[in-house]
PDB file of C-alpha atoms and ligand atoms in Angstrom:
ATOM      1  CA  MET A  78     -39.691 -32.041  -5.377  1.00 93.00           C
ATOM      2  CA  HIS A  79     -35.782 -31.085  -6.367  1.00 98.00           C
ATOM      3  CA  LYS A  80     -34.838 -26.982  -7.030  1.00 98.00           C
ATOM      4  CA  ALA A  81     -31.820 -26.023  -8.832  1.00 98.00           C
ATOM      5  CA  GLY A  82     -30.719 -23.272 -10.347  1.00 98.00           C
ATOM      6  CA  PHE A  83     -27.905 -20.409 -11.750  1.00 98.00           C
ATOM      7  CA  VAL A  84     -27.531 -17.468  -9.005  1.00 98.00           C
ATOM      8  CA  ASN A  85     -24.875 -14.697 -10.512  1.00 98.00           C
ATOM      9  CA  ILE A  86     -23.280 -12.448  -8.447  1.00 98.00           C
ATOM     10  CA  ILE A  87     -22.275  -9.134 -10.745  1.00 96.00           C
ATOM     11  CA  GLY A  88     -21.353  -5.291  -9.541  1.00 95.00           C
ATOM     12  CA  ASN A  89     -18.739  -3.419  -9.540  1.00 94.00           C
ATOM     13  CA  PRO A  90     -15.206  -3.839  -9.196  1.00 95.00           C
ATOM     14  CA  ASN A  91     -14.005  -4.604  -5.621  1.00 96.00           C
ATOM     15  CA  VAL A  92     -17.408  -4.468  -3.950  1.00 97.00           C
ATOM     16  CA  GLY A  93     -17.194  -7.935  -2.115  1.00 98.00           C
ATOM     17  CA  LYS A  94     -18.409 -10.324  -4.932  1.00 98.00           C
ATOM     18  CA  SER A  95     -15.930 -12.927  -4.302  1.00 98.00           C
ATOM     19  CA  THR A  96     -16.179 -12.309  -0.426  1.00 98.00           C
ATOM     20  CA  LEU A  97     -19.908 -13.285  -0.561  1.00 98.00           C
ATOM     21  CA  MET A  98     -19.692 -16.511  -2.839  1.00 98.00           C
ATOM     22  CA  ASN A  99     -16.882 -17.851  -1.075  1.00 98.00           C
ATOM     23  CA  ALA A 100     -19.371 -17.349   2.315  1.00 98.00           C
ATOM     24  CA  LEU A 101     -22.390 -18.563   0.614  1.00 98.00           C
ATOM     25  CA  VAL A 102     -20.589 -21.696  -0.709  1.00 98.00           C
ATOM     26  CA  GLY A 103     -18.465 -22.049   2.503  1.00 96.00           C
ATOM     27  CA  GLU A 104     -15.216 -22.844   0.759  1.00 94.00           C
ATOM     28  CA  ARG A 105     -12.527 -20.456  -0.788  1.00 94.00           C
ATOM     29  CA  ILE A 106     -12.787 -20.826  -4.108  1.00 96.00           C
ATOM     30  CA  SER A 107     -12.189 -17.327  -5.681  1.00 97.00           C
ATOM     31  CA  ILE A 108      -9.604 -15.321  -4.709  1.00 97.00           C
ATOM     32  CA  ILE A 109      -9.906 -12.102  -2.944  1.00 97.00           C
ATOM     33  CA  THR A 110      -7.400  -8.801  -2.588  1.00 96.00           C
ATOM     34  CA  ASN A 111      -8.155  -5.139  -1.946  1.00 96.00           C
ATOM     35  CA  LYS A 112      -7.195  -4.093  -5.908  1.00 95.00           C
ATOM     36  CA  ALA A 113      -9.698  -4.208  -8.614  1.00 93.00           C
ATOM     37  CA  GLN A 114      -9.989  -6.688 -11.271  1.00 95.00           C
ATOM     38  CA  THR A 115      -8.943  -9.260  -9.051  1.00 97.00           C
ATOM     39  CA  THR A 116     -11.540 -12.159 -10.535  1.00 97.00           C
ATOM     40  CA  ARG A 117     -10.959 -12.174 -14.233  1.00 97.00           C
ATOM     41  CA  HIS A 118     -13.144 -15.360 -15.171  1.00 97.00           C
ATOM     42  CA  ARG A 119     -16.506 -16.681 -14.416  1.00 97.00           C
ATOM     43  CA  ILE A 120     -15.900 -19.385 -11.689  1.00 98.00           C
ATOM     44  CA  LEU A 121     -18.912 -21.462 -10.314  1.00 98.00           C
ATOM     45  CA  GLY A 122     -19.480 -22.109  -6.704  1.00 98.00           C
ATOM     46  CA  ILE A 123     -21.452 -25.005  -6.363  1.00 98.00           C
ATOM     47  CA  VAL A 124     -23.902 -26.065  -2.817  1.00 98.00           C
ATOM     48  CA  ASN A 125     -25.676 -29.544  -3.069  1.00 98.00           C
ATOM     49  CA  ASP A 126     -28.278 -30.511  -0.682  1.00 98.00           C
ATOM     50  CA  GLU A 127     -30.461 -33.778  -0.945  1.00 97.00           C
ATOM     51  CA  ASN A 128     -33.198 -31.618  -1.976  1.00 98.00           C
ATOM     52  CA  TYR A 129     -31.475 -28.326  -4.202  1.00 98.00           C
ATOM     53  CA  GLN A 130     -28.526 -27.230  -5.888  1.00 98.00           C
ATOM     54  CA  ILE A 131     -27.031 -23.753  -5.744  1.00 98.00           C
ATOM     55  CA  VAL A 132     -24.969 -22.939  -8.708  1.00 98.00           C
ATOM     56  CA  PHE A 133     -23.409 -19.505  -7.807  1.00 98.00           C
ATOM     57  CA  SER A 134     -21.189 -17.594 -10.270  1.00 98.00           C
ATOM     58  CA  ASP A 135     -18.534 -15.437  -9.332  1.00 98.00           C
ATOM     59  CA  THR A 136     -17.715 -12.635 -12.031  1.00 97.00           C
ATOM     60  CA  PRO A 137     -15.556  -9.981 -12.722  1.00 97.00           C
ATOM     61  CA  GLY A 138     -16.250  -6.691 -11.670  1.00 95.00           C
ATOM     62  CA  ILE A 139     -17.868  -4.478 -14.195  1.00 94.00           C
ATOM     63  CA  ILE A 140     -15.635  -2.171 -16.397  1.00 92.00           C
ATOM     64  CA  LYS A 141     -15.595  -0.502 -19.517  1.00 91.00           C
ATOM     65  CA  PRO A 142     -12.751  -2.401 -21.115  1.00 92.00           C
ATOM     66  CA  ALA A 143      -9.780  -1.049 -22.886  1.00 92.00           C
ATOM     67  CA  TYR A 144      -8.317  -3.717 -24.045  1.00 93.00           C
ATOM     68  CA  GLU A 145      -8.854  -7.398 -25.080  1.00 94.00           C
ATOM     69  CA  LEU A 146      -8.353  -9.389 -22.117  1.00 95.00           C
ATOM     70  CA  GLN A 147     -10.930  -7.284 -20.404  1.00 95.00           C
ATOM     71  CA  GLU A 148     -13.504  -7.316 -23.242  1.00 95.00           C
ATOM     72  CA  SER A 149     -13.533 -11.094 -22.570  1.00 95.00           C
ATOM     73  CA  MET A 150     -13.991 -10.432 -18.893  1.00 95.00           C
ATOM     74  CA  MET A 151     -16.874  -8.440 -19.760  1.00 94.00           C
ATOM     75  CA  GLY A 152     -18.299 -11.431 -21.952  1.00 95.00           C
ATOM     76  CA  PHE A 153     -18.252 -13.390 -18.849  1.00 95.00           C
ATOM     77  CA  VAL A 154     -20.584 -11.082 -17.028  1.00 94.00           C
ATOM     78  CA  LYS A 155     -22.701 -10.856 -20.332  1.00 94.00           C
ATOM     79  CA  THR A 156     -23.573 -14.483 -19.990  1.00 95.00           C
ATOM     80  CA  ALA A 157     -23.592 -14.583 -16.440  1.00 95.00           C
ATOM     81  CA  LEU A 158     -26.444 -11.807 -17.005  1.00 93.00           C
ATOM     82  CA  ASP A 159     -28.286 -13.863 -19.488  1.00 93.00           C
ATOM     83  CA  ASP A 160     -28.350 -17.455 -17.859  1.00 95.00           C
ATOM     84  CA  ALA A 161     -29.092 -16.291 -14.674  1.00 97.00           C
ATOM     85  CA  ASP A 162     -32.266 -17.755 -12.301  1.00 98.00           C
ATOM     86  CA  ILE A 163     -31.966 -14.989  -9.510  1.00 98.00           C
ATOM     87  CA  LEU A 164     -29.421 -12.036  -9.983  1.00 97.00           C
ATOM     88  CA  VAL A 165     -27.234 -11.027  -6.758  1.00 98.00           C
ATOM     89  CA  TYR A 166     -26.441  -7.401  -7.783  1.00 96.00           C
ATOM     90  CA  MET A 167     -23.906  -6.009  -5.242  1.00 97.00           C
ATOM     91  CA  VAL A 168     -22.798  -2.810  -4.346  1.00 96.00           C
ATOM     92  CA  GLU A 169     -21.033  -1.109  -1.661  1.00 97.00           C
ATOM     93  CA  ILE A 170     -21.547   1.244   0.929  1.00 96.00           C
ATOM     94  CA  GLY A 171     -21.232   4.849  -0.529  1.00 92.00           C
ATOM     95  CA  GLU A 172     -21.657   3.672  -4.264  1.00 90.00           C
ATOM     96  CA  LYS A 173     -23.666   5.706  -6.424  1.00 79.00           C
ATOM     97  CA  ALA A 174     -23.641   3.757  -9.700  1.00 74.00           C
ATOM     98  CA  LEU A 175     -22.566   1.123 -11.849  1.00 71.00           C
ATOM     99  CA  LYS A 176     -19.451   1.771 -13.745  1.00 69.00           C
ATOM    100  CA  ASN A 177     -21.094   0.750 -17.043  1.00 75.00           C
ATOM    101  CA  GLU A 178     -24.951   1.925 -17.193  1.00 82.00           C
ATOM    102  CA  HIS A 179     -25.494  -0.582 -20.361  1.00 84.00           C
ATOM    103  CA  PHE A 180     -25.170  -3.421 -17.743  1.00 85.00           C
ATOM    104  CA  PHE A 181     -27.377  -1.372 -15.161  1.00 86.00           C
ATOM    105  CA  THR A 182     -29.872  -0.975 -17.829  1.00 88.00           C
ATOM    106  CA  LYS A 183     -29.980  -4.666 -18.242  1.00 89.00           C
ATOM    107  CA  ILE A 184     -29.973  -5.577 -14.896  1.00 90.00           C
ATOM    108  CA  ASN A 185     -32.856  -3.446 -14.214  1.00 88.00           C
ATOM    109  CA  GLU A 186     -34.909  -5.113 -17.222  1.00 89.00           C
ATOM    110  CA  ALA A 187     -34.272  -8.742 -15.959  1.00 91.00           C
ATOM    111  CA  GLN A 188     -37.230 -10.602 -15.764  1.00 93.00           C
ATOM    112  CA  ILE A 189     -35.837 -12.644 -12.652  1.00 97.00           C
ATOM    113  CA  PRO A 190     -35.639 -12.328  -9.138  1.00 97.00           C
ATOM    114  CA  ILE A 191     -32.996  -9.683  -8.081  1.00 97.00           C
ATOM    115  CA  LEU A 192     -31.238  -9.370  -4.750  1.00 98.00           C
ATOM    116  CA  LEU A 193     -29.568  -6.193  -3.937  1.00 97.00           C
ATOM    117  CA  VAL A 194     -27.049  -6.751  -2.026  1.00 98.00           C
ATOM    118  CA  LEU A 195     -25.538  -3.964  -0.026  1.00 98.00           C
ATOM    119  CA  ASN A 196     -21.911  -4.653   1.158  1.00 98.00           C
ATOM    120  CA  LYS A 197     -19.584  -3.483   3.926  1.00 98.00           C
ATOM    121  CA  ILE A 198     -21.770  -2.192   6.238  1.00 98.00           C
ATOM    122  CA  ASP A 199     -19.335  -2.536   8.770  1.00 98.00           C
ATOM    123  CA  LYS A 200     -17.401   0.681   7.596  1.00 97.00           C
ATOM    124  CA  SER A 201     -20.681   2.691   8.103  1.00 96.00           C
ATOM    125  CA  ASP A 202     -23.350   3.542  10.694  1.00 96.00           C
ATOM    126  CA  GLN A 203     -26.972   2.518  10.810  1.00 96.00           C
ATOM    127  CA  GLU A 204     -28.312   5.848   9.375  1.00 97.00           C
ATOM    128  CA  PHE A 205     -26.132   5.569   6.644  1.00 97.00           C
ATOM    129  CA  VAL A 206     -27.196   2.290   5.497  1.00 97.00           C
ATOM    130  CA  LEU A 207     -30.819   3.103   5.738  1.00 97.00           C
ATOM    131  CA  GLY A 208     -30.389   5.929   3.246  1.00 96.00           C
ATOM    132  CA  GLN A 209     -28.080   3.730   1.462  1.00 96.00           C
ATOM    133  CA  VAL A 210     -31.045   1.143   1.609  1.00 96.00           C
ATOM    134  CA  THR A 211     -33.901   3.910   0.596  1.00 96.00           C
ATOM    135  CA  TYR A 212     -31.238   4.979  -2.673  1.00 94.00           C
ATOM    136  CA  TRP A 213     -30.950   1.505  -3.905  1.00 94.00           C
ATOM    137  CA  GLN A 214     -34.391   0.840  -3.451  1.00 95.00           C
ATOM    138  CA  GLU A 215     -35.860   3.482  -6.111  1.00 93.00           C
ATOM    139  CA  LYS A 216     -32.487   2.894  -8.367  1.00 91.00           C
ATOM    140  CA  VAL A 217     -34.101  -0.489  -8.454  1.00 92.00           C
ATOM    141  CA  PRO A 218     -37.421  -1.011  -7.698  1.00 93.00           C
ATOM    142  CA  LYS A 219     -38.252  -4.543  -8.028  1.00 93.00           C
ATOM    143  CA  ALA A 220     -34.860  -5.668  -6.001  1.00 96.00           C
ATOM    144  CA  GLU A 221     -34.962  -7.414  -2.494  1.00 98.00           C
ATOM    145  CA  ILE A 222     -32.407  -5.431  -0.618  1.00 98.00           C
ATOM    146  CA  TYR A 223     -30.005  -7.058   1.793  1.00 98.00           C
ATOM    147  CA  ALA A 224     -27.450  -5.064   3.842  1.00 98.00           C
ATOM    148  CA  ILE A 225     -24.635  -7.096   5.301  1.00 98.00           C
ATOM    149  CA  SER A 226     -21.047  -7.401   5.563  1.00 98.00           C
ATOM    150  CA  ALA A 227     -19.601 -10.430   3.647  1.00 98.00           C
ATOM    151  CA  LEU A 228     -16.113 -10.005   5.471  1.00 98.00           C
ATOM    152  CA  LYS A 229     -17.647 -10.376   8.733  1.00 98.00           C
ATOM    153  CA  ASN A 230     -20.296 -13.066   7.637  1.00 97.00           C
ATOM    154  CA  PHE A 231     -23.285 -10.657   8.723  1.00 97.00           C
ATOM    155  CA  ASN A 232     -26.537 -11.227   7.353  1.00 98.00           C
ATOM    156  CA  ILE A 233     -25.414 -13.947   4.963  1.00 98.00           C
ATOM    157  CA  GLN A 234     -27.440 -16.845   6.052  1.00 98.00           C
ATOM    158  CA  PRO A 235     -31.065 -14.548   5.068  1.00 98.00           C
ATOM    159  CA  ILE A 236     -29.685 -14.426   1.342  1.00 98.00           C
ATOM    160  CA  PHE A 237     -28.926 -17.903   1.519  1.00 98.00           C
ATOM    161  CA  ASP A 238     -32.231 -18.916   2.941  1.00 98.00           C
ATOM    162  CA  ARG A 239     -34.421 -16.376   0.176  1.00 98.00           C
ATOM    163  CA  ILE A 240     -32.059 -18.459  -2.597  1.00 98.00           C
ATOM    164  CA  VAL A 241     -33.197 -21.357  -1.800  1.00 98.00           C
ATOM    165  CA  GLU A 242     -36.851 -20.502  -1.542  1.00 98.00           C
ATOM    166  CA  LEU A 243     -36.579 -18.667  -5.279  1.00 98.00           C
ATOM    167  CA  LEU A 244     -34.876 -21.778  -6.784  1.00 98.00           C
ATOM    168  CA  PRO A 245     -36.806 -22.981  -9.625  1.00 98.00           C
ATOM    169  CA  GLU A 246     -37.801 -26.913  -9.696  1.00 98.00           C
ATOM    170  CA  SER A 247     -35.296 -28.378 -11.376  1.00 98.00           C
ATOM    171  CA  PRO A 248     -32.595 -31.548 -12.062  1.00 98.00           C
ATOM    172  CA  ALA A 249     -29.280 -31.027 -10.418  1.00 98.00           C
ATOM    173  CA  PHE A 250     -26.983 -29.156 -13.201  1.00 98.00           C
ATOM    174  CA  TYR A 251     -23.890 -30.945 -11.923  1.00 98.00           C
ATOM    175  CA  PRO A 252     -22.889 -34.127 -10.172  1.00 98.00           C
ATOM    176  CA  LYS A 253     -23.693 -33.560  -6.795  1.00 97.00           C
ATOM    177  CA  ASP A 254     -20.163 -34.105  -5.308  1.00 96.00           C
ATOM    178  CA  GLN A 255     -18.951 -31.405  -7.830  1.00 97.00           C
ATOM    179  CA  LEU A 256     -17.993 -27.597  -5.793  1.00 96.00           C
ATOM    180  CA  THR A 257     -16.358 -25.657  -8.842  1.00 97.00           C
ATOM    181  CA  ASP A 258     -16.061 -25.974 -12.879  1.00 96.00           C
ATOM    182  CA  LYS A 259     -12.385 -25.259 -12.745  1.00 96.00           C
ATOM    183  CA  SER A 260      -9.741 -27.673 -12.497  1.00 95.00           C
ATOM    184  CA  GLU A 261      -6.712 -27.843  -9.933  1.00 96.00           C
ATOM    185  CA  ARG A 262      -4.023 -25.870 -12.015  1.00 97.00           C
ATOM    186  CA  PHE A 263      -6.762 -23.203 -12.226  1.00 97.00           C
ATOM    187  CA  PHE A 264      -6.341 -22.858  -8.551  1.00 97.00           C
ATOM    188  CA  VAL A 265      -2.631 -22.984  -8.550  1.00 98.00           C
ATOM    189  CA  ASN A 266      -2.911 -19.982 -11.225  1.00 98.00           C
ATOM    190  CA  GLU A 267      -5.205 -18.148  -9.171  1.00 98.00           C
ATOM    191  CA  THR A 268      -3.321 -18.581  -6.042  1.00 98.00           C
ATOM    192  CA  ILE A 269      -0.085 -17.192  -7.388  1.00 98.00           C
ATOM    193  CA  ARG A 270      -1.995 -14.470  -8.834  1.00 97.00           C
ATOM    194  CA  GLU A 271      -3.340 -13.654  -5.433  1.00 97.00           C
ATOM    195  CA  LYS A 272       0.106 -13.064  -3.671  1.00 98.00           C
ATOM    196  CA  ILE A 273       1.194 -11.355  -6.827  1.00 97.00           C
ATOM    197  CA  LEU A 274      -2.011  -8.575  -6.481  1.00 96.00           C
ATOM    198  CA  MET A 275      -1.170  -8.484  -3.079  1.00 96.00           C
ATOM    199  CA  HIS A 276       2.634  -7.726  -3.053  1.00 96.00           C
ATOM    200  CA  TYR A 277       3.141  -5.936  -6.118  1.00 96.00           C
ATOM    201  CA  LYS A 278       1.987  -2.188  -7.388  1.00 90.00           C
ATOM    202  CA  LYS A 279       1.144  -0.200 -10.224  1.00 87.00           C
ATOM    203  CA  GLU A 280       0.439  -2.244 -13.896  1.00 90.00           C
ATOM    204  CA  ILE A 281       2.433  -5.177 -12.270  1.00 94.00           C
ATOM    205  CA  PRO A 282      -0.883  -7.367 -11.233  1.00 93.00           C
ATOM    206  CA  TYR A 283      -2.476  -6.128 -14.724  1.00 94.00           C
ATOM    207  CA  SER A 284       0.236  -7.609 -16.572  1.00 95.00           C
ATOM    208  CA  VAL A 285       0.826 -10.788 -15.314  1.00 97.00           C
ATOM    209  CA  GLU A 286      -1.179 -13.946 -15.941  1.00 97.00           C
ATOM    210  CA  VAL A 287       0.217 -17.438 -14.534  1.00 97.00           C
ATOM    211  CA  ASP A 288       0.138 -20.983 -16.548  1.00 96.00           C
ATOM    212  CA  THR A 289       0.873 -24.157 -14.695  1.00 97.00           C
ATOM    213  CA  GLU A 290       2.421 -26.417 -17.162  1.00 96.00           C
ATOM    214  CA  GLU A 291       2.733 -29.267 -14.528  1.00 97.00           C
ATOM    215  CA  PHE A 292       0.683 -30.654 -11.713  1.00 98.00           C
ATOM    216  CA  VAL A 293       1.814 -34.082 -10.951  1.00 98.00           C
ATOM    217  CA  VAL A 294       0.167 -35.996  -7.804  1.00 97.00           C
ATOM    218  CA  GLU A 295       2.628 -38.376  -6.354  1.00 96.00           C
ATOM    219  CA  SER A 296       1.963 -40.634  -2.562  1.00 94.00           C
ATOM    220  CA  ARG A 297       2.942 -37.972  -0.396  1.00 93.00           C
ATOM    221  CA  ILE A 298       3.717 -34.753  -2.639  1.00 97.00           C
ATOM    222  CA  ILE A 299       1.665 -32.411  -5.531  1.00 98.00           C
ATOM    223  CA  ARG A 300       4.857 -31.490  -8.029  1.00 98.00           C
ATOM    224  CA  ILE A 301       3.834 -28.026  -9.673  1.00 98.00           C
ATOM    225  CA  ARG A 302       5.342 -25.924 -12.265  1.00 98.00           C
ATOM    226  CA  SER A 303       4.088 -22.790 -12.851  1.00 98.00           C
ATOM    227  CA  ILE A 304       4.705 -19.876 -15.212  1.00 97.00           C
ATOM    228  CA  ILE A 305       4.604 -16.378 -14.642  1.00 98.00           C
ATOM    229  CA  MET A 306       3.764 -14.078 -17.740  1.00 97.00           C
ATOM    230  CA  VAL A 307       4.314 -10.838 -17.922  1.00 97.00           C
ATOM    231  CA  GLU A 308       4.889  -8.168 -20.212  1.00 95.00           C
ATOM    232  CA  ARG A 309       7.518  -6.423 -20.435  1.00 95.00           C
ATOM    233  CA  GLU A 310      11.529  -7.369 -19.187  1.00 96.00           C
ATOM    234  CA  THR A 311      11.446  -4.423 -16.787  1.00 95.00           C
ATOM    235  CA  GLN A 312       8.210  -6.105 -15.121  1.00 96.00           C
ATOM    236  CA  LYS A 313      10.340  -9.310 -14.584  1.00 97.00           C
ATOM    237  CA  GLY A 314      13.252  -7.745 -13.016  1.00 96.00           C
ATOM    238  CA  ILE A 315      10.426  -6.380 -10.658  1.00 96.00           C
ATOM    239  CA  LEU A 316       8.343  -9.556  -9.949  1.00 96.00           C
ATOM    240  CA  ILE A 317      12.278 -11.658  -9.397  1.00 96.00           C
ATOM    241  CA  GLY A 318      13.128  -8.840  -7.283  1.00 95.00           C
ATOM    242  CA  HIS A 319      16.529  -8.213  -5.622  1.00 94.00           C
ATOM    243  CA  LYS A 320      18.474 -11.893  -5.681  1.00 95.00           C
ATOM    244  CA  GLY A 321      14.908 -13.389  -6.095  1.00 95.00           C
ATOM    245  CA  VAL A 322      13.609 -12.256  -2.474  1.00 96.00           C
ATOM    246  CA  ALA A 323      10.036 -10.867  -4.063  1.00 96.00           C
ATOM    247  CA  LEU A 324       9.236 -14.425  -6.114  1.00 97.00           C
ATOM    248  CA  LYS A 325      10.491 -16.364  -3.325  1.00 97.00           C
ATOM    249  CA  ARG A 326       7.732 -14.574  -0.971  1.00 97.00           C
ATOM    250  CA  VAL A 327       4.969 -15.084  -3.487  1.00 98.00           C
ATOM    251  CA  GLY A 328       6.099 -19.012  -4.129  1.00 98.00           C
ATOM    252  CA  SER A 329       6.403 -19.488  -0.266  1.00 98.00           C
ATOM    253  CA  GLU A 330       2.851 -17.778   0.321  1.00 98.00           C
ATOM    254  CA  ALA A 331       0.985 -19.765  -2.168  1.00 98.00           C
ATOM    255  CA  ARG A 332       2.349 -22.885  -1.185  1.00 98.00           C
ATOM    256  CA  LYS A 333       1.277 -22.334   2.043  1.00 97.00           C
ATOM    257  CA  ASP A 334      -2.290 -21.840   0.785  1.00 96.00           C
ATOM    258  CA  LEU A 335      -2.140 -24.674  -1.475  1.00 97.00           C
ATOM    259  CA  GLU A 336      -0.883 -27.277   0.993  1.00 97.00           C
ATOM    260  CA  LYS A 337      -4.429 -26.194   3.042  1.00 94.00           C
ATOM    261  CA  PHE A 338      -6.034 -26.435  -0.157  1.00 92.00           C
ATOM    262  CA  PHE A 339      -5.183 -29.789  -1.695  1.00 94.00           C
ATOM    263  CA  GLN A 340      -4.266 -30.950   1.934  1.00 94.00           C
ATOM    264  CA  LYS A 341      -1.032 -32.249   0.854  1.00 96.00           C
ATOM    265  CA  LYS A 342       2.621 -31.277   0.477  1.00 98.00           C
ATOM    266  CA  ILE A 343       3.369 -29.550  -2.614  1.00 98.00           C
ATOM    267  CA  PHE A 344       6.532 -28.751  -4.233  1.00 98.00           C
ATOM    268  CA  LEU A 345       6.370 -25.443  -6.230  1.00 98.00           C
ATOM    269  CA  GLU A 346       8.570 -24.186  -8.977  1.00 98.00           C
ATOM    270  CA  MET A 347       7.737 -21.221 -10.793  1.00 97.00           C
ATOM    271  CA  TYR A 348       9.516 -19.478 -13.739  1.00 96.00           C
ATOM    272  CA  VAL A 349       8.840 -15.707 -15.075  1.00 97.00           C
ATOM    273  CA  LYS A 350       8.871 -15.106 -18.800  1.00 97.00           C
ATOM    274  CA  VAL A 351       8.066 -12.169 -20.807  1.00 97.00           C
ATOM    275  CA  ASN A 352       5.061 -12.696 -22.939  1.00 94.00           C
ATOM    276  CA  LYS A 353       4.711  -9.387 -24.874  1.00 93.00           C
ATOM    277  CA  ASN A 354       0.985  -7.765 -25.183  1.00 89.00           C
ATOM    278  CA  TRP A 355      -0.392 -11.132 -24.280  1.00 94.00           C
ATOM    279  CA  ARG A 356      -3.366  -9.232 -22.822  1.00 93.00           C
ATOM    280  CA  ASN A 357      -4.303  -8.093 -26.631  1.00 93.00           C
ATOM    281  CA  ASP A 358      -3.695 -11.522 -28.172  1.00 92.00           C
ATOM    282  CA  SER A 359      -6.789 -13.483 -28.880  1.00 92.00           C
ATOM    283  CA  LYS A 360      -5.338 -16.629 -29.636  1.00 91.00           C
ATOM    284  CA  GLN A 361      -2.938 -16.589 -26.157  1.00 91.00           C
ATOM    285  CA  LEU A 362      -6.073 -15.455 -24.425  1.00 94.00           C
ATOM    286  CA  LYS A 363      -7.839 -18.245 -25.452  1.00 93.00           C
ATOM    287  CA  ARG A 364      -5.397 -20.834 -24.377  1.00 90.00           C
ATOM    288  CA  PHE A 365      -5.881 -19.004 -21.057  1.00 92.00           C
ATOM    289  CA  GLY A 366      -9.415 -19.735 -20.759  1.00 91.00           C
ATOM    290  CA  TYR A 367     -10.843 -16.063 -21.764  1.00 92.00           C
ATOM    291  CA  ASP A 368     -13.341 -17.310 -24.097  1.00 79.00           C
ATOM    292  CA  THR A 369     -16.878 -17.101 -23.285  1.00 62.00           C
TER     293      THR A 369
HETATM  294  N1  GTP B 614     -14.739  -4.016   5.244  1.00 63.77           N
HETATM  295  C1  GTP B 614     -15.308  -4.593   4.375  1.00 63.77           C
HETATM  296  N2  GTP B 614     -14.474  -4.847   3.114  1.00 63.77           N
HETATM  297  C2  GTP B 614     -15.112  -5.768   2.914  1.00 63.77           C
HETATM  298  C3  GTP B 614     -16.272  -6.567   2.721  1.00 63.77           C
HETATM  299  N3  GTP B 614     -16.197  -7.612   1.637  1.00 63.77           N
HETATM  300  C4  GTP B 614     -15.419  -7.430   0.883  1.00 63.77           C
HETATM  301  N4  GTP B 614     -14.627  -6.586   1.514  1.00 63.77           N
HETATM  302  C5  GTP B 614     -13.015  -6.364   1.140  1.00 63.77           C
HETATM  303  O1  GTP B 614     -12.975  -5.769  -0.139  1.00 63.77           O
HETATM  304  C6  GTP B 614     -11.877  -6.013  -0.911  1.00 63.77           C
HETATM  305  C7  GTP B 614     -12.874  -6.511  -2.506  1.00 63.77           C
HETATM  306  O2  GTP B 614     -13.144  -7.697  -1.924  1.00 63.77           O
HETATM  307  P1  GTP B 614     -13.399  -9.227  -3.271  1.00 63.77           P
HETATM  308  O3  GTP B 614     -14.106 -10.141  -2.429  1.00 63.77           O
HETATM  309  O4  GTP B 614     -12.111  -8.843  -3.633  1.00 63.77           O
HETATM  310  O5  GTP B 614     -14.123  -8.136  -4.459  1.00 63.77           O
HETATM  311  P2  GTP B 614     -14.961  -8.649  -5.809  1.00 63.77           P
HETATM  312  O6  GTP B 614     -15.794  -7.673  -5.989  1.00 63.77           O
HETATM  313  O7  GTP B 614     -14.939  -9.675  -5.818  1.00 63.77           O
HETATM  314  O8  GTP B 614     -13.275  -7.656  -6.536  1.00 63.77           O
HETATM  315  P3  GTP B 614     -13.415  -7.828  -8.096  1.00 63.77           P
HETATM  316  O9  GTP B 614     -13.098  -9.277  -8.365  1.00 63.77           O
HETATM  317  O10 GTP B 614     -12.010  -7.452  -8.263  1.00 63.77           O
HETATM  318  O11 GTP B 614     -14.538  -7.108  -8.806  1.00 63.77           O
HETATM  319  C8  GTP B 614     -11.332  -7.077  -0.217  1.00 63.77           C
HETATM  320  O12 GTP B 614      -9.940  -6.653   0.606  1.00 63.77           O
HETATM  321  C9  GTP B 614     -12.118  -7.683   0.455  1.00 63.77           C
HETATM  322  O13 GTP B 614     -11.462  -7.932   2.050  1.00 63.77           O
HETATM  323  C10 GTP B 614     -17.065  -6.135   3.939  1.00 63.77           C
HETATM  324  O14 GTP B 614     -18.144  -6.849   4.167  1.00 63.77           O
HETATM  325  N5  GTP B 614     -16.589  -5.183   4.573  1.00 63.77           N
HETATM  326 MG1   MG B 615     -13.687 -10.998  -7.164  1.00 63.77          MG
END
């Protein structure tokens, strides 16, 4: 018998969804930062075994959308709710409610297994964790609850084993050597965006989109050219920094990560371009992959 299914991870921003998916898949597929709304897409992480295939989905944190980009992000969450075979609903220690009640109702009414994962227990003590488990068990009665630390890789294996048990009987959905649905260019964009989220404050991380125009694999090197888009001229100045120092740091850190990821030397060129209002422009959003 062969098993396969979609296991979709959803929850509030910043609770650790991407950290968990990477831990479950054993690869660094999704970027992780301490800022909310790091993940903007639905990203698949596929685990292949002779007898099963688990298709994990990392999704953007649930918010009330304020602009078109965020509407598209919530569209990804909606489809992830609809096509899940198993739902991993993640909350973090101390959290009381989902930022968007509509989604919470949908989760509670879902007719599929729900694993409620209480994350970041490394920040807490046993008594508080037990209280939280009781709280969530009352709020989502049919969920199986797992208290974990995705960051410290604590209690991840029991979730993985339970998922394998719960997987429905099905042929594989993707070729057995496939790790994700995203392209090489996507990983370049995300790696650059991760460094920007890490090193810039205020609205900069949310105003940035990265588009990789060129990705050329040569025998010894991969040549990459990426455009970093910002919404305003002032943001361009901040991003580049005095004598270009700030942007250089982004480039050198991204290049190091990409060399590890692609196992090859990388030549990375980056340009900053002002692209007014891209976050509210349907056509551009579509081009950047934000259609659901
Ligand atoms: N202390 C602690 N921090 C964690 C744990 N898991 C994740 N984090 C941190 O929480 C922050 C957010 O992690 P992400 O995995 O990016 O969270 P996310 O839910 O994917 O966030 P969005 O994509 O913005 O919705 C990062 O700084 C992580 O290092 C954990 O178990 N313990
Ligand atoms: Mg994320």
